[in-house]
């Protein structure tokens, strides 16, 4: 069934760490990786994706690192997951292409409902909520 990949898990751990820092505090990728128990090179690639999507801002050089681009209360778990995993899709037919059988199958509506419910749940959880609850 649907399963969050290691990349998704690492992304969540990393962004939660940033959310737990004082507002505006810049964190080095090495610091985030150590705190989140994530391989640094892997996390660096994830955070590059976050920066491109506007979830974090990055700065280079002395004093450089990462900071949330907006308040943690304005970043949903769905945004973080989709940033690294792509759209929430319990079945590829929901991409808009027809099923392999030439048209929507009898289960199509069920897959759509599953997608809608999962998206709704993930949209209802903010990174701030996760950062404040152990």
Short mmCIF file of C-alpha atoms in Angstrom, two decimals:
data_model
loop_
_atom_site.label_atom_id
_atom_site.label_comp_id
_atom_site.label_asym_id
_atom_site.label_seq_id
_atom_site.Cartn_x
_atom_site.Cartn_y
_atom_site.Cartn_z
CA UNK A 1 0.00 0.00 0.00
CA UNK A 2 1.11 3.58 0.37
CA UNK A 3 4.25 4.06 2.38
CA UNK A 4 6.34 7.08 3.22
CA UNK A 5 9.89 6.61 1.94
CA UNK A 6 13.01 7.21 3.97
CA UNK A 7 13.41 10.48 2.07
CA UNK A 8 9.99 11.61 3.29
CA UNK A 9 10.76 10.60 6.86
CA UNK A 10 14.08 12.47 6.79
CA UNK A 11 12.39 15.55 5.32
CA UNK A 12 9.86 15.63 8.14
CA UNK A 13 12.51 15.19 10.84
CA UNK A 14 14.66 17.95 9.38
CA UNK A 15 11.93 20.53 9.01
CA UNK A 16 10.60 19.79 12.50
CA UNK A 17 14.06 20.52 13.88
CA UNK A 18 14.07 23.89 12.11
CA UNK A 19 10.61 24.65 13.49
CA UNK A 20 11.88 24.02 17.03
CA UNK A 21 14.54 26.74 16.69
CA UNK A 22 13.95 30.35 17.72
CA UNK A 23 12.45 32.41 14.86
CA UNK A 24 15.10 33.57 12.41
CA UNK A 25 17.85 31.34 13.83
CA UNK A 26 19.99 29.98 10.99
CA UNK A 27 20.91 26.30 11.32
CA UNK A 28 23.75 24.51 9.56
CA UNK A 29 22.87 21.39 7.61
CA UNK A 30 25.34 19.44 9.75
CA UNK A 31 23.50 20.56 12.90
CA UNK A 32 20.09 19.67 11.47
CA UNK A 33 21.33 16.27 10.25
CA UNK A 34 22.89 15.42 13.61
CA UNK A 35 19.80 16.44 15.58
CA UNK A 36 17.43 14.62 13.21
CA UNK A 37 19.71 11.58 12.96
CA UNK A 38 19.79 11.82 9.18
CA UNK A 39 22.73 11.44 6.75
CA UNK A 40 23.97 14.97 6.03
CA UNK A 41 24.42 14.61 2.26
CA UNK A 42 20.94 13.14 1.87
CA UNK A 43 19.40 15.90 3.98
CA UNK A 44 21.27 18.58 2.00
CA UNK A 45 19.54 17.41 -1.19
CA UNK A 46 16.17 17.42 0.55
CA UNK A 47 16.72 20.95 1.83
CA UNK A 48 17.71 22.13 -1.65
CA UNK A 49 14.26 20.97 -2.78
CA UNK A 50 12.67 22.76 0.17
CA UNK A 51 14.47 25.97 -0.80
CA UNK A 52 13.29 25.76 -4.43
CA UNK A 53 9.70 25.32 -3.21
CA UNK A 54 9.88 28.15 -0.68
CA UNK A 55 9.64 26.07 2.48
CA UNK A 56 13.07 27.18 3.70
CA UNK A 57 15.53 29.89 2.78
CA UNK A 58 19.22 29.20 2.53
CA UNK A 59 22.28 31.36 2.81
CA UNK A 60 25.87 30.53 1.98
CA UNK A 61 29.16 31.43 3.56
CA UNK A 62 30.01 32.28 7.13
CA UNK A 63 26.83 32.31 9.16
CA UNK A 64 25.02 30.51 6.36
CA UNK A 65 22.53 27.72 6.69
CA UNK A 66 18.78 27.23 6.65
CA UNK A 67 15.78 28.87 8.24
CA UNK A 68 12.05 28.38 7.68
CA UNK A 69 10.79 30.63 4.88
CA UNK A 70 7.51 31.21 6.69
CA UNK A 71 6.08 30.41 10.12
CA UNK A 72 5.87 26.71 10.98
CA UNK A 73 2.16 27.23 11.58
CA UNK A 74 1.80 28.07 7.87
CA UNK A 75 3.59 24.92 6.61
CA UNK A 76 1.53 21.74 6.40
CA UNK A 77 2.69 18.17 6.61
CA UNK A 78 1.28 17.69 3.11
CA UNK A 79 3.59 20.38 1.71
CA UNK A 80 6.62 18.70 3.24
CA UNK A 81 5.66 15.22 2.09
CA UNK A 82 4.77 16.31 -1.44
CA UNK A 83 7.98 18.34 -1.70
CA UNK A 84 9.99 15.13 -1.63
CA UNK A 85 7.51 12.38 -2.52
CA UNK A 86 5.41 14.10 -5.17
CA UNK A 87 1.60 14.19 -5.17
CA UNK A 88 -0.33 11.94 -2.80
CA UNK A 89 -1.52 9.17 -5.11
CA UNK A 90 -2.84 5.84 -3.88
CA UNK A 91 -3.13 4.73 -7.53
CA UNK A 92 -1.51 6.11 -10.68
CA UNK A 93 -4.88 6.44 -12.42
CA UNK A 94 -5.44 9.57 -10.32
CA UNK A 95 -2.74 11.37 -12.28
CA UNK A 96 -5.39 12.11 -14.86
CA UNK A 97 -4.52 9.37 -17.29
CA UNK A 98 -7.02 6.61 -17.85
CA UNK A 99 -6.61 3.22 -16.26
CA UNK A 100 -4.75 0.58 -18.23
CA UNK A 101 -8.10 -0.94 -19.10
CA UNK A 102 -9.19 2.00 -21.25
CA UNK A 103 -11.26 3.99 -18.79
CA UNK A 104 -11.98 4.51 -15.12
CA UNK A 105 -12.41 1.20 -13.34
CA UNK A 106 -15.01 0.42 -10.71
CA UNK A 107 -12.52 1.19 -7.95
CA UNK A 108 -11.50 4.61 -9.29
CA UNK A 109 -13.95 6.48 -7.05
CA UNK A 110 -12.60 4.64 -4.01
CA UNK A 111 -8.99 5.60 -4.85
CA UNK A 112 -10.12 9.20 -5.29
CA UNK A 113 -11.80 9.14 -1.88
CA UNK A 114 -8.66 7.68 -0.27
CA UNK A 115 -6.59 10.44 -1.87
CA UNK A 116 -9.01 13.14 -0.71
CA UNK A 117 -9.03 11.87 2.88
CA UNK A 118 -5.23 11.52 3.13
CA UNK A 119 -4.70 15.00 1.66
CA UNK A 120 -7.27 16.41 4.09
CA UNK A 121 -5.53 14.82 7.09
CA UNK A 122 -2.05 15.98 6.02
CA UNK A 123 -3.35 19.50 5.30
CA UNK A 124 -4.75 19.59 8.84
CA UNK A 125 -1.36 19.05 10.48
CA UNK A 126 1.12 21.91 10.63
CA UNK A 127 4.83 21.63 11.24
CA UNK A 128 4.34 23.87 14.27
CA UNK A 129 1.97 21.32 15.81
CA UNK A 130 4.49 18.54 15.26
CA UNK A 131 7.36 20.62 16.60
CA UNK A 132 5.53 21.39 19.84
CA UNK A 133 4.33 17.83 20.51
CA UNK A 134 6.90 15.17 21.39
#
